[in-house]
Amino acid sequence: MSGRTLTSVPRLWTETIETHRQTVHDAILDAAWSLVAEHGLLSVTMSQIAEAAGIGRATLYKYFPDVEAVLLACHQRHVTQHLAQLAELRDGPGDADARLEAVLTTYAFISHHRGRHGTGELGALLHRGEHVARAEQQLLDLLGGLLAEAAATGGLRTDVVPGELAVYCLHALTAAAALPSEAAVHRLVSVTLSGLYPRS
Amino acid sequence: MSGRTLTSVPRLWTETIETHRQTVHDAILDAAWSLVAEHGLLSVTMSQIAEAAGIGRATLYKYFPDVEAVLLACHQRHVTQHLAQLAELRDGPGDADARLEAVLTTYAFISHHRGRHGTGELGALLHRGEHVARAEQQLLDLLGGLLAEAAATGGLRTDVVPGELAVYCLHALTAAAALPSEAAVHRLVSVTLSGLYPRS
């Protein structure tokens, strides 16, 4: 610690401020998300969010101009977390076929919960957002890469390019939002996977 | 003609009125649809629709209260036509497997064109409409019945109930809206079909 120079002090101070900002930011999103879960998407107000986050309305407005901006940030955080989770599974142990199944299963359950908890409604509301298109592209890239790997090393069909198979997978698995049980979601993953392999 | 009685005259007259109403109704929807294709969904006005249909604004308002009602009727007509087309294929010649492939291919191309011509946007705008949910249910019933027939008579997988396979098919084939070519749509149908059969 004796090696710390004066110049590092402002940086540490900046970091502390940044950490504080991030903590408040996260608390706002947590509060907004609980309110959405409880009251529905369209009835949440800035006052409720401030109260639930334990901050003043003036402070809230320093972070977000309106409810839609808060919900957009909520959605971005969800999407980022899901992408990170899927990337971790893609980079995990096991052969490409096994990792593909893990990624598709997790994505199906994300869709399933989205269908049950109104996150899909949120996605529709914010659908025109550029960040949604960017996240979709990242998801397609992630899955396309893994499908290419499985086609090269496993028994995956090779008559359709990985990019098209990725589009197929993501659309097929959104059906999970309409399914009533976890068992049905597992069957959907199995059916979707069958489409990726040559027919018997 | 000599057998015609007096009482049949009012009925014929009513039928003539009804035919006329239907002609005007169809002309309004045709006009509205052309305007949407040319100018986009949100910039169409009642005046434009009346002019393009060759009727006065007062007449148009006798048929529809506002643009949204016209577009809703457009959408209903599309959906009804598509359902009729799919039902005809389901009831056509050939074994259940062949008819299933015909129905899925046609549905995929409907999705493909919807993606390219903004009909999907229309569907989203009207998404809360009860008639959309009813049409989706009719589509699921139509496909579920055909899948049950193919499971009973063909090589279709029997470890997943037809209703769940129908949900899978419809979601997977909506991917056609995002595909760039007809060849890619055919490949999507092939991949989706593979999911319905046991893996090799």
PDB file of C-alpha atoms in Angstrom, chain A residues 17-151:
ATOM      1  CA  ILE A  17     -18.474   7.242  -6.865  1.00  0.00           C
ATOM      2  CA  GLU A  18     -18.946   4.850  -9.753  1.00  0.00           C
ATOM      3  CA  THR A  19     -19.620   1.927  -7.401  1.00  0.00           C
ATOM      4  CA  HIS A  20     -22.179   4.010  -5.525  1.00  0.00           C
ATOM      5  CA  ARG A  21     -23.877   5.044  -8.763  1.00  0.00           C
ATOM      6  CA  GLN A  22     -23.988   1.412  -9.870  1.00  0.00           C
ATOM      7  CA  THR A  23     -25.518   0.348  -6.537  1.00  0.00           C
ATOM      8  CA  VAL A  24     -28.277   2.972  -6.808  1.00  0.00           C
ATOM      9  CA  HIS A  25     -28.793   2.118 -10.478  1.00  0.00           C
ATOM     10  CA  ASP A  26     -29.224  -1.577  -9.641  1.00  0.00           C
ATOM     11  CA  ALA A  27     -31.543  -0.793  -6.715  1.00  0.00           C
ATOM     12  CA  ILE A  28     -33.756   1.258  -9.064  1.00  0.00           C
ATOM     13  CA  LEU A  29     -33.954  -1.596 -11.565  1.00  0.00           C
ATOM     14  CA  ASP A  30     -34.661  -4.163  -8.825  1.00  0.00           C
ATOM     15  CA  ALA A  31     -37.434  -1.947  -7.446  1.00  0.00           C
ATOM     16  CA  ALA A  32     -38.948  -1.324 -10.879  1.00  0.00           C
ATOM     17  CA  TRP A  33     -38.874  -5.004 -11.696  1.00  0.00           C
ATOM     18  CA  SER A  34     -40.659  -5.974  -8.466  1.00  0.00           C
ATOM     19  CA  LEU A  35     -43.314  -3.345  -9.158  1.00  0.00           C
ATOM     20  CA  VAL A  36     -43.836  -4.635 -12.703  1.00  0.00           C
ATOM     21  CA  ALA A  37     -44.162  -8.193 -11.399  1.00  0.00           C
ATOM     22  CA  GLU A  38     -46.712  -7.060  -8.825  1.00  0.00           C
ATOM     23  CA  HIS A  39     -48.766  -4.432 -10.655  1.00  0.00           C
ATOM     24  CA  GLY A  40     -48.175  -5.075 -14.355  1.00  0.00           C
ATOM     25  CA  LEU A  41     -46.152  -3.223 -16.889  1.00  0.00           C
ATOM     26  CA  LEU A  42     -48.272  -0.189 -17.562  1.00  0.00           C
ATOM     27  CA  SER A  43     -49.258   0.926 -14.092  1.00  0.00           C
ATOM     28  CA  VAL A  44     -45.813   1.650 -12.638  1.00  0.00           C
ATOM     29  CA  THR A  45     -44.960   5.277 -11.823  1.00  0.00           C
ATOM     30  CA  MET A  46     -41.705   7.119 -11.079  1.00  0.00           C
ATOM     31  CA  SER A  47     -42.937   7.859  -7.524  1.00  0.00           C
ATOM     32  CA  GLN A  48     -43.532   4.176  -6.833  1.00  0.00           C
ATOM     33  CA  ILE A  49     -40.114   3.268  -8.199  1.00  0.00           C
ATOM     34  CA  ALA A  50     -38.374   5.901  -6.049  1.00  0.00           C
ATOM     35  CA  GLU A  51     -40.221   4.784  -2.926  1.00  0.00           C
ATOM     36  CA  ALA A  52     -39.544   1.085  -3.552  1.00  0.00           C
ATOM     37  CA  ALA A  53     -35.853   1.800  -4.234  1.00  0.00           C
ATOM     38  CA  GLY A  54     -35.588   3.858  -1.039  1.00  0.00           C
ATOM     39  CA  ILE A  55     -34.491   7.059  -2.752  1.00  0.00           C
ATOM     40  CA  GLY A  56     -36.069  10.444  -3.386  1.00  0.00           C
ATOM     41  CA  ARG A  57     -37.854  11.238  -6.629  1.00  0.00           C
ATOM     42  CA  ALA A  58     -35.277  13.946  -7.400  1.00  0.00           C
ATOM     43  CA  THR A  59     -32.493  11.361  -7.164  1.00  0.00           C
ATOM     44  CA  LEU A  60     -34.390   8.936  -9.385  1.00  0.00           C
ATOM     45  CA  TYR A  61     -34.727  11.631 -12.062  1.00  0.00           C
ATOM     46  CA  LYS A  62     -30.945  12.098 -11.993  1.00  0.00           C
ATOM     47  CA  TYR A  63     -30.683   8.496 -13.183  1.00  0.00           C
ATOM     48  CA  PHE A  64     -33.671   8.100 -15.520  1.00  0.00           C
ATOM     49  CA  PRO A  65     -35.917  10.637 -17.295  1.00  0.00           C
ATOM     50  CA  ASP A  66     -39.073   8.469 -17.238  1.00  0.00           C
ATOM     51  CA  VAL A  67     -40.567   5.035 -16.561  1.00  0.00           C
ATOM     52  CA  GLU A  68     -39.884   3.826 -20.077  1.00  0.00           C
ATOM     53  CA  ALA A  69     -36.161   4.527 -19.657  1.00  0.00           C
ATOM     54  CA  VAL A  70     -36.162   2.527 -16.399  1.00  0.00           C
ATOM     55  CA  LEU A  71     -37.929  -0.399 -18.060  1.00  0.00           C
ATOM     56  CA  LEU A  72     -35.567  -0.233 -21.030  1.00  0.00           C
ATOM     57  CA  ALA A  73     -32.615  -0.489 -18.624  1.00  0.00           C
ATOM     58  CA  CYS A  74     -34.347  -3.407 -16.849  1.00  0.00           C
ATOM     59  CA  HIS A  75     -34.732  -5.169 -20.154  1.00  0.00           C
ATOM     60  CA  GLN A  76     -31.127  -4.498 -21.154  1.00  0.00           C
ATOM     61  CA  ARG A  77     -29.906  -5.922 -17.844  1.00  0.00           C
ATOM     62  CA  HIS A  78     -32.019  -9.065 -18.338  1.00  0.00           C
ATOM     63  CA  VAL A  79     -30.754  -9.543 -21.873  1.00  0.00           C
ATOM     64  CA  THR A  80     -27.125  -9.012 -20.849  1.00  0.00           C
ATOM     65  CA  GLN A  81     -27.456 -11.518 -18.006  1.00  0.00           C
ATOM     66  CA  HIS A  82     -29.059 -14.103 -20.288  1.00  0.00           C
ATOM     67  CA  LEU A  83     -26.389 -13.686 -22.955  1.00  0.00           C
ATOM     68  CA  ALA A  84     -23.646 -14.078 -20.328  1.00  0.00           C
ATOM     69  CA  GLN A  85     -25.326 -17.227 -18.997  1.00  0.00           C
ATOM     70  CA  LEU A  86     -25.596 -18.733 -22.488  1.00  0.00           C
ATOM     71  CA  ALA A  87     -21.993 -17.802 -23.347  1.00  0.00           C
ATOM     72  CA  GLU A  88     -20.833 -19.559 -20.178  1.00  0.00           C
ATOM     73  CA  LEU A  89     -22.652 -22.745 -21.216  1.00  0.00           C
ATOM     74  CA  ARG A  90     -21.214 -22.505 -24.733  1.00  0.00           C
ATOM     75  CA  ASP A  91     -17.694 -22.277 -23.278  1.00  0.00           C
ATOM     76  CA  GLY A  92     -18.286 -25.015 -20.678  1.00  0.00           C
ATOM     77  CA  PRO A  93     -16.990 -28.590 -20.571  1.00  0.00           C
ATOM     78  CA  GLY A  94     -18.265 -31.382 -22.822  1.00  0.00           C
ATOM     79  CA  ASP A  95     -18.480 -31.885 -26.572  1.00  0.00           C
ATOM     80  CA  ALA A  96     -20.257 -29.466 -28.894  1.00  0.00           C
ATOM     81  CA  ASP A  97     -23.468 -31.564 -29.038  1.00  0.00           C
ATOM     82  CA  ALA A  98     -23.782 -31.559 -25.238  1.00  0.00           C
ATOM     83  CA  ARG A  99     -23.074 -27.828 -24.957  1.00  0.00           C
ATOM     84  CA  LEU A 100     -25.579 -27.156 -27.738  1.00  0.00           C
ATOM     85  CA  GLU A 101     -28.251 -29.035 -25.835  1.00  0.00           C
ATOM     86  CA  ALA A 102     -27.401 -27.085 -22.658  1.00  0.00           C
ATOM     87  CA  VAL A 103     -27.619 -23.735 -24.471  1.00  0.00           C
ATOM     88  CA  LEU A 104     -30.933 -24.611 -26.187  1.00  0.00           C
ATOM     89  CA  THR A 105     -32.464 -25.902 -22.942  1.00  0.00           C
ATOM     90  CA  THR A 106     -31.501 -22.754 -21.051  1.00  0.00           C
ATOM     91  CA  TYR A 107     -32.794 -20.522 -23.828  1.00  0.00           C
ATOM     92  CA  ALA A 108     -36.083 -22.463 -23.866  1.00  0.00           C
ATOM     93  CA  PHE A 109     -36.515 -21.902 -20.126  1.00  0.00           C
ATOM     94  CA  ILE A 110     -35.722 -18.208 -20.520  1.00  0.00           C
ATOM     95  CA  SER A 111     -38.546 -18.066 -23.109  1.00  0.00           C
ATOM     96  CA  HIS A 112     -40.808 -20.097 -20.841  1.00  0.00           C
ATOM     97  CA  HIS A 113     -40.348 -17.700 -17.920  1.00  0.00           C
ATOM     98  CA  ARG A 114     -40.653 -14.700 -20.196  1.00  0.00           C
ATOM     99  CA  GLY A 115     -44.037 -16.055 -21.286  1.00  0.00           C
ATOM    100  CA  ARG A 116     -45.168 -16.575 -17.708  1.00  0.00           C
ATOM    101  CA  HIS A 117     -43.905 -13.357 -16.133  1.00  0.00           C
ATOM    102  CA  GLY A 118     -44.749 -10.701 -18.664  1.00  0.00           C
ATOM    103  CA  THR A 119     -41.156 -10.072 -19.741  1.00  0.00           C
ATOM    104  CA  GLY A 120     -42.330 -10.805 -23.264  1.00  0.00           C
ATOM    105  CA  GLU A 121     -44.800  -7.950 -22.920  1.00  0.00           C
ATOM    106  CA  LEU A 122     -41.854  -5.761 -21.915  1.00  0.00           C
ATOM    107  CA  GLY A 123     -39.922  -6.929 -24.937  1.00  0.00           C
ATOM    108  CA  ALA A 124     -42.877  -6.087 -27.198  1.00  0.00           C
ATOM    109  CA  LEU A 125     -43.229  -2.635 -25.654  1.00  0.00           C
ATOM    110  CA  LEU A 126     -39.552  -1.914 -26.249  1.00  0.00           C
ATOM    111  CA  HIS A 127     -39.376  -3.914 -29.425  1.00  0.00           C
ATOM    112  CA  ARG A 128     -38.360  -1.036 -31.624  1.00  0.00           C
ATOM    113  CA  GLY A 129     -35.293  -0.499 -29.441  1.00  0.00           C
ATOM    114  CA  GLU A 130     -32.004  -0.840 -31.254  1.00  0.00           C
ATOM    115  CA  HIS A 131     -30.567  -2.764 -28.296  1.00  0.00           C
ATOM    116  CA  VAL A 132     -33.114  -5.561 -28.836  1.00  0.00           C
ATOM    117  CA  ALA A 133     -31.975  -6.032 -32.441  1.00  0.00           C
ATOM    118  CA  ARG A 134     -28.343  -5.993 -31.287  1.00  0.00           C
ATOM    119  CA  ALA A 135     -29.029  -8.585 -28.571  1.00  0.00           C
ATOM    120  CA  GLU A 136     -30.874 -10.811 -31.064  1.00  0.00           C
ATOM    121  CA  GLN A 137     -27.874 -10.640 -33.368  1.00  0.00           C
ATOM    122  CA  GLN A 138     -25.503 -11.534 -30.508  1.00  0.00           C
ATOM    123  CA  LEU A 139     -27.714 -14.505 -29.660  1.00  0.00           C
ATOM    124  CA  LEU A 140     -27.748 -15.648 -33.297  1.00  0.00           C
ATOM    125  CA  ASP A 141     -23.943 -15.289 -33.480  1.00  0.00           C
ATOM    126  CA  LEU A 142     -23.448 -17.225 -30.256  1.00  0.00           C
ATOM    127  CA  LEU A 143     -25.703 -20.045 -31.376  1.00  0.00           C
ATOM    128  CA  GLY A 144     -24.448 -20.019 -34.970  1.00  0.00           C
ATOM    129  CA  GLY A 145     -20.861 -20.486 -33.764  1.00  0.00           C
ATOM    130  CA  LEU A 146     -21.815 -23.403 -31.551  1.00  0.00           C
ATOM    131  CA  LEU A 147     -23.867 -25.005 -34.350  1.00  0.00           C
ATOM    132  CA  ALA A 148     -20.891 -24.696 -36.710  1.00  0.00           C
ATOM    133  CA  GLU A 149     -18.742 -26.424 -34.104  1.00  0.00           C
ATOM    134  CA  ALA A 150     -21.311 -29.211 -33.669  1.00  0.00           C
ATOM    135  CA  ALA A 151     -21.590 -29.620 -37.450  1.00  0.00           C
TER     136      ALA A 151
END
